[in-house]
JSON list of C-alpha atoms in Angstrom, two decimals:
[
{"chain": "A", "resi": 71, "resn": "ALA", "atom": "CA", "xyz": [-21.32, 17.55, 12.54]},
{"chain": "A", "resi": 72, "resn": "GLN", "atom": "CA", "xyz": [-19.43, 14.42, 12.87]},
{"chain": "A", "resi": 73, "resn": "SER", "atom": "CA", "xyz": [-16.22, 14.29, 14.84]},
{"chain": "A", "resi": 74, "resn": "VAL", "atom": "CA", "xyz": [-13.92, 10.98, 14.63]},
{"chain": "A", "resi": 75, "resn": "THR", "atom": "CA", "xyz": [-10.42, 11.20, 17.85]},
{"chain": "A", "resi": 76, "resn": "GLN", "atom": "CA", "xyz": [-8.04, 8.48, 17.47]},
{"chain": "A", "resi": 77, "resn": "PRO", "atom": "CA", "xyz": [-6.62, 9.77, 20.11]},
{"chain": "A", "resi": 78, "resn": "ASP", "atom": "CA", "xyz": [-3.25, 8.33, 19.29]},
{"chain": "A", "resi": 79, "resn": "ILE", "atom": "CA", "xyz": [-0.27, 10.07, 17.22]},
{"chain": "A", "resi": 80, "resn": "HIS", "atom": "CA", "xyz": [2.69, 7.83, 17.56]},
{"chain": "A", "resi": 81, "resn": "ILE", "atom": "CA", "xyz": [2.31, 4.07, 18.42]},
{"chain": "A", "resi": 82, "resn": "THR", "atom": "CA", "xyz": [5.21, 2.07, 19.18]},
{"chain": "A", "resi": 83, "resn": "VAL", "atom": "CA", "xyz": [5.06, -2.05, 19.95]},
{"chain": "A", "resi": 84, "resn": "SER", "atom": "CA", "xyz": [6.90, -5.09, 19.81]},
{"chain": "A", "resi": 85, "resn": "GLU", "atom": "CA", "xyz": [6.70, -8.39, 16.57]},
{"chain": "A", "resi": 86, "resn": "GLY", "atom": "CA", "xyz": [4.34, -10.07, 18.65]},
{"chain": "A", "resi": 87, "resn": "ALA", "atom": "CA", "xyz": [2.86, -8.33, 21.14]},
{"chain": "A", "resi": 88, "resn": "SER", "atom": "CA", "xyz": [-0.87, -7.42, 21.72]},
{"chain": "A", "resi": 89, "resn": "LEU", "atom": "CA", "xyz": [-1.78, -4.09, 19.94]},
{"chain": "A", "resi": 90, "resn": "GLU", "atom": "CA", "xyz": [-5.14, -1.45, 20.38]},
{"chain": "A", "resi": 91, "resn": "LEU", "atom": "CA", "xyz": [-5.43, 1.18, 18.57]},
{"chain": "A", "resi": 92, "resn": "ARG", "atom": "CA", "xyz": [-8.65, 3.72, 20.00]},
{"chain": "A", "resi": 93, "resn": "CYS", "atom": "CA", "xyz": [-10.73, 5.69, 17.80]},
{"chain": "A", "resi": 94, "resn": "ASN", "atom": "CA", "xyz": [-14.15, 7.79, 19.70]},
{"chain": "A", "resi": 95, "resn": "TYR", "atom": "CA", "xyz": [-16.39, 9.05, 17.43]},
{"chain": "A", "resi": 96, "resn": "SER", "atom": "CA", "xyz": [-19.36, 11.45, 17.58]},
{"chain": "A", "resi": 97, "resn": "TYR", "atom": "CA", "xyz": [-22.15, 11.25, 15.82]},
{"chain": "A", "resi": 98, "resn": "GLY", "atom": "CA", "xyz": [-26.28, 11.45, 16.21]},
{"chain": "A", "resi": 99, "resn": "ALA", "atom": "CA", "xyz": [-27.56, 8.29, 14.87]},
{"chain": "A", "resi": 100, "resn": "THR", "atom": "CA", "xyz": [-26.25, 4.65, 14.63]},
{"chain": "A", "resi": 101, "resn": "PRO", "atom": "CA", "xyz": [-22.85, 5.12, 12.04]},
{"chain": "A", "resi": 102, "resn": "TYR", "atom": "CA", "xyz": [-21.30, 3.71, 9.96]},
{"chain": "A", "resi": 103, "resn": "LEU", "atom": "CA", "xyz": [-17.88, 2.06, 11.38]},
{"chain": "A", "resi": 104, "resn": "PHE", "atom": "CA", "xyz": [-14.62, 1.55, 9.51]},
{"chain": "A", "resi": 105, "resn": "TRP", "atom": "CA", "xyz": [-10.09, 1.40, 9.57]},
{"chain": "A", "resi": 106, "resn": "TYR", "atom": "CA", "xyz": [-8.32, 1.26, 7.13]},
{"chain": "A", "resi": 107, "resn": "VAL", "atom": "CA", "xyz": [-4.75, 1.04, 6.74]},
{"chain": "A", "resi": 108, "resn": "GLN", "atom": "CA", "xyz": [-1.71, 3.29, 4.52]},
{"chain": "A", "resi": 109, "resn": "SER", "atom": "CA", "xyz": [1.06, 2.48, 4.26]},
{"chain": "A", "resi": 110, "resn": "PRO", "atom": "CA", "xyz": [3.69, 5.10, 2.32]},
{"chain": "A", "resi": 111, "resn": "GLY", "atom": "CA", "xyz": [2.97, 6.21, -0.44]},
{"chain": "A", "resi": 112, "resn": "GLN", "atom": "CA", "xyz": [0.02, 4.56, -1.11]},
{"chain": "A", "resi": 113, "resn": "GLY", "atom": "CA", "xyz": [-3.74, 4.81, -0.03]},
{"chain": "A", "resi": 114, "resn": "LEU", "atom": "CA", "xyz": [-6.09, 2.63, 2.19]},
{"chain": "A", "resi": 115, "resn": "GLN", "atom": "CA", "xyz": [-6.71, -0.43, 2.61]},
{"chain": "A", "resi": 116, "resn": "LEU", "atom": "CA", "xyz": [-10.26, -1.39, 4.48]},
{"chain": "A", "resi": 117, "resn": "LEU", "atom": "CA", "xyz": [-9.48, -3.20, 7.50]},
{"chain": "A", "resi": 118, "resn": "LEU", "atom": "CA", "xyz": [-12.82, -3.85, 8.46]},
{"chain": "A", "resi": 119, "resn": "LYS", "atom": "CA", "xyz": [-16.10, -2.33, 8.86]},
{"chain": "A", "resi": 120, "resn": "TYR", "atom": "CA", "xyz": [-19.54, -1.92, 11.39]},
{"chain": "A", "resi": 121, "resn": "PHE", "atom": "CA", "xyz": [-22.58, -1.33, 9.47]},
{"chain": "A", "resi": 122, "resn": "SER", "atom": "CA", "xyz": [-25.27, -3.59, 12.10]},
{"chain": "A", "resi": 123, "resn": "GLY", "atom": "CA", "xyz": [-25.15, -6.79, 13.99]},
{"chain": "A", "resi": 124, "resn": "ASP", "atom": "CA", "xyz": [-22.25, -8.34, 16.37]},
{"chain": "A", "resi": 125, "resn": "THR", "atom": "CA", "xyz": [-20.41, -5.71, 17.40]},
{"chain": "A", "resi": 126, "resn": "LEU", "atom": "CA", "xyz": [-17.49, -7.18, 17.52]},
{"chain": "A", "resi": 127, "resn": "VAL", "atom": "CA", "xyz": [-16.18, -7.85, 13.45]},
{"chain": "A", "resi": 128, "resn": "GLN", "atom": "CA", "xyz": [-13.98, -9.52, 12.36]},
{"chain": "A", "resi": 129, "resn": "GLY", "atom": "CA", "xyz": [-11.28, -8.43, 9.58]},
{"chain": "A", "resi": 130, "resn": "ILE", "atom": "CA", "xyz": [-8.03, -8.43, 7.12]},
{"chain": "A", "resi": 131, "resn": "LYS", "atom": "CA", "xyz": [-4.94, -9.13, 8.31]},
{"chain": "A", "resi": 132, "resn": "GLY", "atom": "CA", "xyz": [-5.63, -10.81, 12.53]},
{"chain": "A", "resi": 133, "resn": "PHE", "atom": "CA", "xyz": [-7.67, -7.10, 12.95]},
{"chain": "A", "resi": 134, "resn": "GLU", "atom": "CA", "xyz": [-10.89, -7.01, 15.56]},
{"chain": "A", "resi": 135, "resn": "ALA", "atom": "CA", "xyz": [-12.64, -3.90, 16.15]},
{"chain": "A", "resi": 136, "resn": "GLU", "atom": "CA", "xyz": [-15.27, -3.82, 18.64]},
{"chain": "A", "resi": 137, "resn": "PHE", "atom": "CA", "xyz": [-17.74, -1.55, 18.92]},
{"chain": "A", "resi": 138, "resn": "LYS", "atom": "CA", "xyz": [-18.94, 0.75, 22.12]},
{"chain": "A", "resi": 139, "resn": "ARG", "atom": "CA", "xyz": [-22.22, 2.54, 21.54]},
{"chain": "A", "resi": 140, "resn": "SER", "atom": "CA", "xyz": [-22.18, 3.65, 25.25]},
{"chain": "A", "resi": 141, "resn": "GLN", "atom": "CA", "xyz": [-18.00, 5.45, 25.23]},
{"chain": "A", "resi": 142, "resn": "SER", "atom": "CA", "xyz": [-18.65, 6.14, 20.82]},
{"chain": "A", "resi": 143, "resn": "SER", "atom": "CA", "xyz": [-15.75, 4.02, 20.24]},
{"chain": "A", "resi": 144, "resn": "PHE", "atom": "CA", "xyz": [-14.58, 1.40, 17.67]},
{"chain": "A", "resi": 145, "resn": "ASN", "atom": "CA", "xyz": [-11.34, -0.08, 18.91]},
{"chain": "A", "resi": 146, "resn": "LEU", "atom": "CA", "xyz": [-9.26, -2.10, 16.91]},
{"chain": "A", "resi": 147, "resn": "ARG", "atom": "CA", "xyz": [-7.52, -4.42, 18.00]},
{"chain": "A", "resi": 148, "resn": "LYS", "atom": "CA", "xyz": [-4.52, -7.42, 16.97]},
{"chain": "A", "resi": 149, "resn": "PRO", "atom": "CA", "xyz": [-3.14, -10.10, 19.39]},
{"chain": "A", "resi": 150, "resn": "SER", "atom": "CA", "xyz": [0.70, -10.32, 17.66]},
{"chain": "A", "resi": 151, "resn": "VAL", "atom": "CA", "xyz": [1.50, -7.55, 15.56]},
{"chain": "A", "resi": 152, "resn": "HIS", "atom": "CA", "xyz": [3.82, -8.51, 12.36]},
{"chain": "A", "resi": 153, "resn": "TRP", "atom": "CA", "xyz": [6.12, -6.09, 11.64]},
{"chain": "A", "resi": 154, "resn": "SER", "atom": "CA", "xyz": [4.53, -5.67, 8.07]},
{"chain": "A", "resi": 155, "resn": "ASP", "atom": "CA", "xyz": [1.49, -4.20, 10.26]},
{"chain": "A", "resi": 156, "resn": "ALA", "atom": "CA", "xyz": [3.80, -1.30, 10.49]},
{"chain": "A", "resi": 157, "resn": "ALA", "atom": "CA", "xyz": [1.87, 1.72, 8.85]},
{"chain": "A", "resi": 158, "resn": "GLU", "atom": "CA", "xyz": [-0.91, 4.23, 9.72]},
{"chain": "A", "resi": 159, "resn": "TYR", "atom": "CA", "xyz": [-4.11, 3.43, 10.66]},
{"chain": "A", "resi": 160, "resn": "PHE", "atom": "CA", "xyz": [-7.31, 5.79, 10.21]},
{"chain": "A", "resi": 161, "resn": "CYS", "atom": "CA", "xyz": [-10.28, 5.65, 12.31]},
{"chain": "A", "resi": 162, "resn": "ALA", "atom": "CA", "xyz": [-13.65, 6.90, 9.96]},
{"chain": "A", "resi": 163, "resn": "VAL", "atom": "CA", "xyz": [-17.30, 7.45, 10.46]},
{"chain": "A", "resi": 164, "resn": "GLY", "atom": "CA", "xyz": [-19.97, 7.48, 7.26]},
{"chain": "A", "resi": 165, "resn": "THR", "atom": "CA", "xyz": [-22.60, 9.68, 7.68]},
{"chain": "A", "resi": 166, "resn": "ILE", "atom": "CA", "xyz": [-26.19, 10.14, 7.15]},
{"chain": "A", "resi": 167, "resn": "GLN", "atom": "CA", "xyz": [-26.54, 9.69, 3.34]},
{"chain": "A", "resi": 168, "resn": "GLY", "atom": "CA", "xyz": [-24.94, 6.16, 3.99]},
{"chain": "A", "resi": 169, "resn": "ALA", "atom": "CA", "xyz": [-20.79, 5.68, 3.80]},
{"chain": "A", "resi": 170, "resn": "GLN", "atom": "CA", "xyz": [-20.89, 8.35, 0.54]},
{"chain": "A", "resi": 171, "resn": "LYS", "atom": "CA", "xyz": [-19.09, 10.57, 2.86]},
{"chain": "A", "resi": 172, "resn": "LEU", "atom": "CA", "xyz": [-16.59, 9.26, 5.63]},
{"chain": "A", "resi": 173, "resn": "VAL", "atom": "CA", "xyz": [-15.17, 11.40, 8.27]},
{"chain": "A", "resi": 174, "resn": "PHE", "atom": "CA", "xyz": [-11.49, 9.95, 9.45]},
{"chain": "A", "resi": 175, "resn": "GLY", "atom": "CA", "xyz": [-10.15, 10.72, 12.54]},
{"chain": "A", "resi": 176, "resn": "GLN", "atom": "CA", "xyz": [-5.82, 12.22, 11.69]},
{"chain": "A", "resi": 177, "resn": "GLY", "atom": "CA", "xyz": [-4.16, 8.65, 12.17]},
{"chain": "A", "resi": 178, "resn": "THR", "atom": "CA", "xyz": [-2.09, 6.82, 14.14]},
{"chain": "A", "resi": 179, "resn": "ARG", "atom": "CA", "xyz": [0.85, 5.92, 12.56]},
{"chain": "A", "resi": 180, "resn": "LEU", "atom": "CA", "xyz": [2.62, 2.61, 13.72]},
{"chain": "A", "resi": 181, "resn": "THR", "atom": "CA", "xyz": [5.95, 1.31, 14.52]},
{"chain": "A", "resi": 182, "resn": "ILE", "atom": "CA", "xyz": [7.48, -1.86, 15.29]},
{"chain": "A", "resi": 183, "resn": "ASN", "atom": "CA", "xyz": [9.77, -2.70, 16.88]},
{"chain": "A", "resi": 184, "resn": "PRO", "atom": "CA", "xyz": [11.35, -6.04, 16.02]},
{"chain": "B", "resi": 289, "resn": "LYS", "atom": "CA", "xyz": [-11.83, -7.40, -9.99]},
{"chain": "B", "resi": 290, "resn": "ALA", "atom": "CA", "xyz": [-9.50, -5.32, -10.89]},
{"chain": "B", "resi": 291, "resn": "GLY", "atom": "CA", "xyz": [-8.89, -1.58, -8.15]},
{"chain": "B", "resi": 292, "resn": "VAL", "atom": "CA", "xyz": [-9.60, 1.67, -8.68]},
{"chain": "B", "resi": 293, "resn": "THR", "atom": "CA", "xyz": [-7.11, 3.56, -10.70]},
{"chain": "B", "resi": 294, "resn": "GLN", "atom": "CA", "xyz": [-5.95, 6.90, -11.24]},
{"chain": "B", "resi": 295, "resn": "THR", "atom": "CA", "xyz": [-4.32, 9.25, -13.41]},
{"chain": "B", "resi": 296, "resn": "PRO", "atom": "CA", "xyz": [-1.07, 10.25, -12.91]},
{"chain": "B", "resi": 297, "resn": "ARG", "atom": "CA", "xyz": [0.40, 8.70, -10.64]},
{"chain": "B", "resi": 298, "resn": "TYR", "atom": "CA", "xyz": [2.72, 11.87, -10.20]},
{"chain": "B", "resi": 299, "resn": "LEU", "atom": "CA", "xyz": [1.57, 15.68, -10.85]},
{"chain": "B", "resi": 300, "resn": "ILE", "atom": "CA", "xyz": [3.47, 18.79, -10.08]},
{"chain": "B", "resi": 301, "resn": "LYS", "atom": "CA", "xyz": [2.22, 22.37, -11.54]},
{"chain": "B", "resi": 302, "resn": "THR", "atom": "CA", "xyz": [2.99, 25.67, -10.62]},
{"chain": "B", "resi": 303, "resn": "ARG", "atom": "CA", "xyz": [1.34, 28.87, -8.83]},
{"chain": "B", "resi": 304, "resn": "GLY", "atom": "CA", "xyz": [-2.03, 28.99, -10.85]},
{"chain": "B", "resi": 305, "resn": "GLN", "atom": "CA", "xyz": [-1.92, 26.93, -13.04]},
{"chain": "B", "resi": 306, "resn": "GLN", "atom": "CA", "xyz": [-4.76, 24.60, -13.26]},
{"chain": "B", "resi": 307, "resn": "VAL", "atom": "CA", "xyz": [-4.80, 20.37, -13.16]},
{"chain": "B", "resi": 308, "resn": "THR", "atom": "CA", "xyz": [-6.90, 17.33, -14.35]},
{"chain": "B", "resi": 309, "resn": "LEU", "atom": "CA", "xyz": [-6.89, 14.42, -12.38]},
{"chain": "B", "resi": 310, "resn": "SER", "atom": "CA", "xyz": [-8.57, 10.92, -13.38]},
{"chain": "B", "resi": 311, "resn": "CYS", "atom": "CA", "xyz": [-10.17, 8.43, -11.55]},
{"chain": "B", "resi": 312, "resn": "SER", "atom": "CA", "xyz": [-11.78, 4.92, -12.62]},
{"chain": "B", "resi": 313, "resn": "PRO", "atom": "CA", "xyz": [-13.93, 2.35, -10.91]},
{"chain": "B", "resi": 314, "resn": "ILE", "atom": "CA", "xyz": [-14.20, 0.24, -9.84]},
{"chain": "B", "resi": 315, "resn": "SER", "atom": "CA", "xyz": [-16.54, -1.85, -12.42]},
{"chain": "B", "resi": 316, "resn": "GLY", "atom": "CA", "xyz": [-19.59, -1.86, -12.02]},
{"chain": "B", "resi": 317, "resn": "HIS", "atom": "CA", "xyz": [-19.80, 1.22, -9.31]},
{"chain": "B", "resi": 318, "resn": "ARG", "atom": "CA", "xyz": [-21.80, 3.80, -9.79]},
{"chain": "B", "resi": 319, "resn": "SER", "atom": "CA", "xyz": [-20.04, 6.45, -7.46]},
{"chain": "B", "resi": 320, "resn": "VAL", "atom": "CA", "xyz": [-16.80, 8.21, -6.72]},
{"chain": "B", "resi": 321, "resn": "SER", "atom": "CA", "xyz": [-15.60, 9.71, -3.94]},
{"chain": "B", "resi": 322, "resn": "TRP", "atom": "CA", "xyz": [-12.23, 12.24, -3.22]},
{"chain": "B", "resi": 323, "resn": "TYR", "atom": "CA", "xyz": [-10.49, 12.92, -0.98]},
{"chain": "B", "resi": 324, "resn": "GLN", "atom": "CA", "xyz": [-7.74, 15.55, 0.07]},
{"chain": "B", "resi": 325, "resn": "GLN", "atom": "CA", "xyz": [-4.40, 14.11, 2.39]},
{"chain": "B", "resi": 326, "resn": "THR", "atom": "CA", "xyz": [-1.90, 16.14, 3.28]},
{"chain": "B", "resi": 327, "resn": "PRO", "atom": "CA", "xyz": [0.13, 16.34, 7.35]},
{"chain": "B", "resi": 328, "resn": "GLY", "atom": "CA", "xyz": [-1.47, 19.30, 8.74]},
{"chain": "B", "resi": 329, "resn": "GLN", "atom": "CA", "xyz": [-5.32, 18.97, 7.27]},
{"chain": "B", "resi": 330, "resn": "GLY", "atom": "CA", "xyz": [-5.55, 15.45, 6.57]},
{"chain": "B", "resi": 331, "resn": "LEU", "atom": "CA", "xyz": [-7.73, 13.28, 4.91]},
{"chain": "B", "resi": 332, "resn": "GLN", "atom": "CA", "xyz": [-10.52, 16.25, 4.19]},
{"chain": "B", "resi": 333, "resn": "PHE", "atom": "CA", "xyz": [-13.57, 15.08, 1.41]},
{"chain": "B", "resi": 334, "resn": "LEU", "atom": "CA", "xyz": [-14.24, 16.75, -1.41]},
{"chain": "B", "resi": 335, "resn": "PHE", "atom": "CA", "xyz": [-16.76, 15.65, -3.11]},
{"chain": "B", "resi": 336, "resn": "GLU", "atom": "CA", "xyz": [-19.79, 12.04, -4.36]},
{"chain": "B", "resi": 337, "resn": "TYR", "atom": "CA", "xyz": [-20.50, 11.42, -7.92]},
{"chain": "B", "resi": 338, "resn": "PHE", "atom": "CA", "xyz": [-23.30, 8.88, -8.48]},
{"chain": "B", "resi": 339, "resn": "SER", "atom": "CA", "xyz": [-25.08, 8.44, -12.10]},
{"chain": "B", "resi": 340, "resn": "GLU", "atom": "CA", "xyz": [-23.36, 11.25, -13.28]},
{"chain": "B", "resi": 341, "resn": "THR", "atom": "CA", "xyz": [-24.62, 14.23, -10.79]},
{"chain": "B", "resi": 342, "resn": "GLN", "atom": "CA", "xyz": [-22.92, 15.85, -8.03]},
{"chain": "B", "resi": 343, "resn": "ARG", "atom": "CA", "xyz": [-24.49, 14.29, -4.35]},
{"chain": "B", "resi": 344, "resn": "ASN", "atom": "CA", "xyz": [-22.22, 15.49, -1.57]},
{"chain": "B", "resi": 345, "resn": "LYS", "atom": "CA", "xyz": [-19.70, 18.84, -1.42]},
{"chain": "B", "resi": 346, "resn": "GLY", "atom": "CA", "xyz": [-17.64, 19.05, 1.13]},
{"chain": "B", "resi": 347, "resn": "ASN", "atom": "CA", "xyz": [-15.88, 23.02, 2.33]},
{"chain": "B", "resi": 348, "resn": "PHE", "atom": "CA", "xyz": [-13.51, 23.20, -0.09]},
{"chain": "B", "resi": 349, "resn": "PRO", "atom": "CA", "xyz": [-13.33, 26.56, -2.67]},
{"chain": "B", "resi": 350, "resn": "GLY", "atom": "CA", "xyz": [-14.94, 26.95, -5.97]},
{"chain": "B", "resi": 351, "resn": "ARG", "atom": "CA", "xyz": [-11.18, 26.32, -7.48]},
{"chain": "B", "resi": 352, "resn": "PHE", "atom": "CA", "xyz": [-12.35, 22.24, -6.53]},
{"chain": "B", "resi": 353, "resn": "SER", "atom": "CA", "xyz": [-14.58, 20.89, -9.21]},
{"chain": "B", "resi": 354, "resn": "GLY", "atom": "CA", "xyz": [-15.03, 18.23, -10.65]},
{"chain": "B", "resi": 355, "resn": "ARG", "atom": "CA", "xyz": [-17.89, 15.67, -13.12]},
{"chain": "B", "resi": 356, "resn": "GLN", "atom": "CA", "xyz": [-18.25, 11.76, -13.60]},
{"chain": "B", "resi": 357, "resn": "PHE", "atom": "CA", "xyz": [-18.92, 10.46, -16.64]},
{"chain": "B", "resi": 358, "resn": "SER", "atom": "CA", "xyz": [-21.92, 7.93, -18.49]},
{"chain": "B", "resi": 359, "resn": "ASN", "atom": "CA", "xyz": [-19.18, 5.25, -17.65]},
{"chain": "B", "resi": 360, "resn": "SER", "atom": "CA", "xyz": [-18.77, 6.26, -14.75]},
{"chain": "B", "resi": 361, "resn": "ARG", "atom": "CA", "xyz": [-15.33, 7.58, -14.69]},
{"chain": "B", "resi": 362, "resn": "SER", "atom": "CA", "xyz": [-14.73, 10.91, -12.82]},
{"chain": "B", "resi": 363, "resn": "GLU", "atom": "CA", "xyz": [-12.44, 12.99, -13.09]},
{"chain": "B", "resi": 364, "resn": "MET", "atom": "CA", "xyz": [-11.65, 17.00, -10.35]},
{"chain": "B", "resi": 365, "resn": "ASN", "atom": "CA", "xyz": [-10.11, 19.64, -12.07]},
{"chain": "B", "resi": 366, "resn": "VAL", "atom": "CA", "xyz": [-8.61, 22.22, -9.37]},
{"chain": "B", "resi": 367, "resn": "SER", "atom": "CA", "xyz": [-8.34, 25.88, -11.24]},
{"chain": "B", "resi": 368, "resn": "THR", "atom": "CA", "xyz": [-5.71, 28.25, -10.36]},
{"chain": "B", "resi": 369, "resn": "LEU", "atom": "CA", "xyz": [-3.62, 26.09, -8.25]},
{"chain": "B", "resi": 370, "resn": "GLU", "atom": "CA", "xyz": [-2.36, 27.87, -5.18]},
{"chain": "B", "resi": 371, "resn": "LEU", "atom": "CA", "xyz": [0.46, 25.82, -2.70]},
{"chain": "B", "resi": 372, "resn": "GLY", "atom": "CA", "xyz": [-1.52, 24.92, -0.35]},
{"chain": "B", "resi": 373, "resn": "ASP", "atom": "CA", "xyz": [-2.93, 22.21, -2.95]},
{"chain": "B", "resi": 374, "resn": "SER", "atom": "CA", "xyz": [0.16, 20.40, -2.67]},
{"chain": "B", "resi": 375, "resn": "ALA", "atom": "CA", "xyz": [-1.20, 17.25, -1.23]},
{"chain": "B", "resi": 376, "resn": "LEU", "atom": "CA", "xyz": [-2.92, 13.53, -2.20]},
{"chain": "B", "resi": 377, "resn": "TYR", "atom": "CA", "xyz": [-6.15, 13.30, -3.47]},
{"chain": "B", "resi": 378, "resn": "LEU", "atom": "CA", "xyz": [-7.57, 10.33, -3.39]},
{"chain": "B", "resi": 379, "resn": "CYS", "atom": "CA", "xyz": [-10.64, 8.66, -5.13]},
{"chain": "B", "resi": 380, "resn": "ALA", "atom": "CA", "xyz": [-13.00, 5.83, -4.04]},
{"chain": "B", "resi": 381, "resn": "SER", "atom": "CA", "xyz": [-15.45, 4.01, -5.43]},
{"chain": "B", "resi": 382, "resn": "SER", "atom": "CA", "xyz": [-18.21, 2.69, -3.80]},
{"chain": "B", "resi": 383, "resn": "ILE", "atom": "CA", "xyz": [-21.40, 0.08, -5.36]},
{"chain": "B", "resi": 384, "resn": "ASP", "atom": "CA", "xyz": [-23.66, 3.32, -3.71]},
{"chain": "B", "resi": 385, "resn": "LEU", "atom": "CA", "xyz": [-24.85, 4.01, -0.20]},
{"chain": "B", "resi": 386, "resn": "ASP", "atom": "CA", "xyz": [-21.56, 0.94, 0.72]},
{"chain": "B", "resi": 387, "resn": "THR", "atom": "CA", "xyz": [-18.07, 0.60, 1.49]},
{"chain": "B", "resi": 388, "resn": "GLN", "atom": "CA", "xyz": [-15.98, 2.89, -0.11]},
{"chain": "B", "resi": 389, "resn": "TYR", "atom": "CA", "xyz": [-12.35, 1.74, -2.00]},
{"chain": "B", "resi": 390, "resn": "PHE", "atom": "CA", "xyz": [-9.69, 3.31, -2.01]},
{"chain": "B", "resi": 391, "resn": "GLY", "atom": "CA", "xyz": [-7.62, 3.68, -5.69]},
{"chain": "B", "resi": 392, "resn": "PRO", "atom": "CA", "xyz": [-3.41, 4.16, -5.09]},
{"chain": "B", "resi": 393, "resn": "GLY", "atom": "CA", "xyz": [-3.19, 8.20, -4.89]},
{"chain": "B", "resi": 394, "resn": "THR", "atom": "CA", "xyz": [-2.19, 11.36, -7.15]},
{"chain": "B", "resi": 395, "resn": "ARG", "atom": "CA", "xyz": [0.76, 12.80, -5.59]},
{"chain": "B", "resi": 396, "resn": "LEU", "atom": "CA", "xyz": [0.06, 16.55, -6.77]},
{"chain": "B", "resi": 397, "resn": "THR", "atom": "CA", "xyz": [3.30, 19.06, -5.98]},
{"chain": "B", "resi": 398, "resn": "VAL", "atom": "CA", "xyz": [2.01, 23.14, -6.32]},
{"chain": "B", "resi": 399, "resn": "LEU", "atom": "CA", "xyz": [5.70, 24.97, -7.32]}
]
């Protein structure tokens, strides 16, 4: 069965510092991979996605992620965080029917220190 | 384009009651999926509808059901509510085998 692990439940970084959120997946075939962000009381907003091709994908709000098949990872990065980036971040894998069923990690809550 | 809309945004029910939640997908999207989000279990897939047919189903009891109409709008129903059904219910739409876009969710509280 597919699974996603986000090892860090909570991360705190200072404003302006770089950020890396980790995501490891378990899936037998080529995965469809996503990062979503959720602000309190809100739905999920898509940050970026990987389906195929270039393993470094760019997203909105200055985020990028790199797909590493050998490590089964899809880590999210941002070179300089802003206070508005404080939120919960979810990594997800789409299953063999394409992207119709998503399996999510437990999420990483990001806190930004001023 | 308008995003995914869900109604109502907040709902309070008592145990044993039933509830119906509604989701209107992005115009042109024919697939609608439902997810349950709780602090303990995280985000879990409920089911997916495409062209009025349930195409995928998660591991939830039969009390959870859904349907999709010809205009792609979808409803999910939970019968005989239990305290553990308190959650944020998220709807997502997509064109087909593509990216899912989420609505703001319906917060259900069961007392």
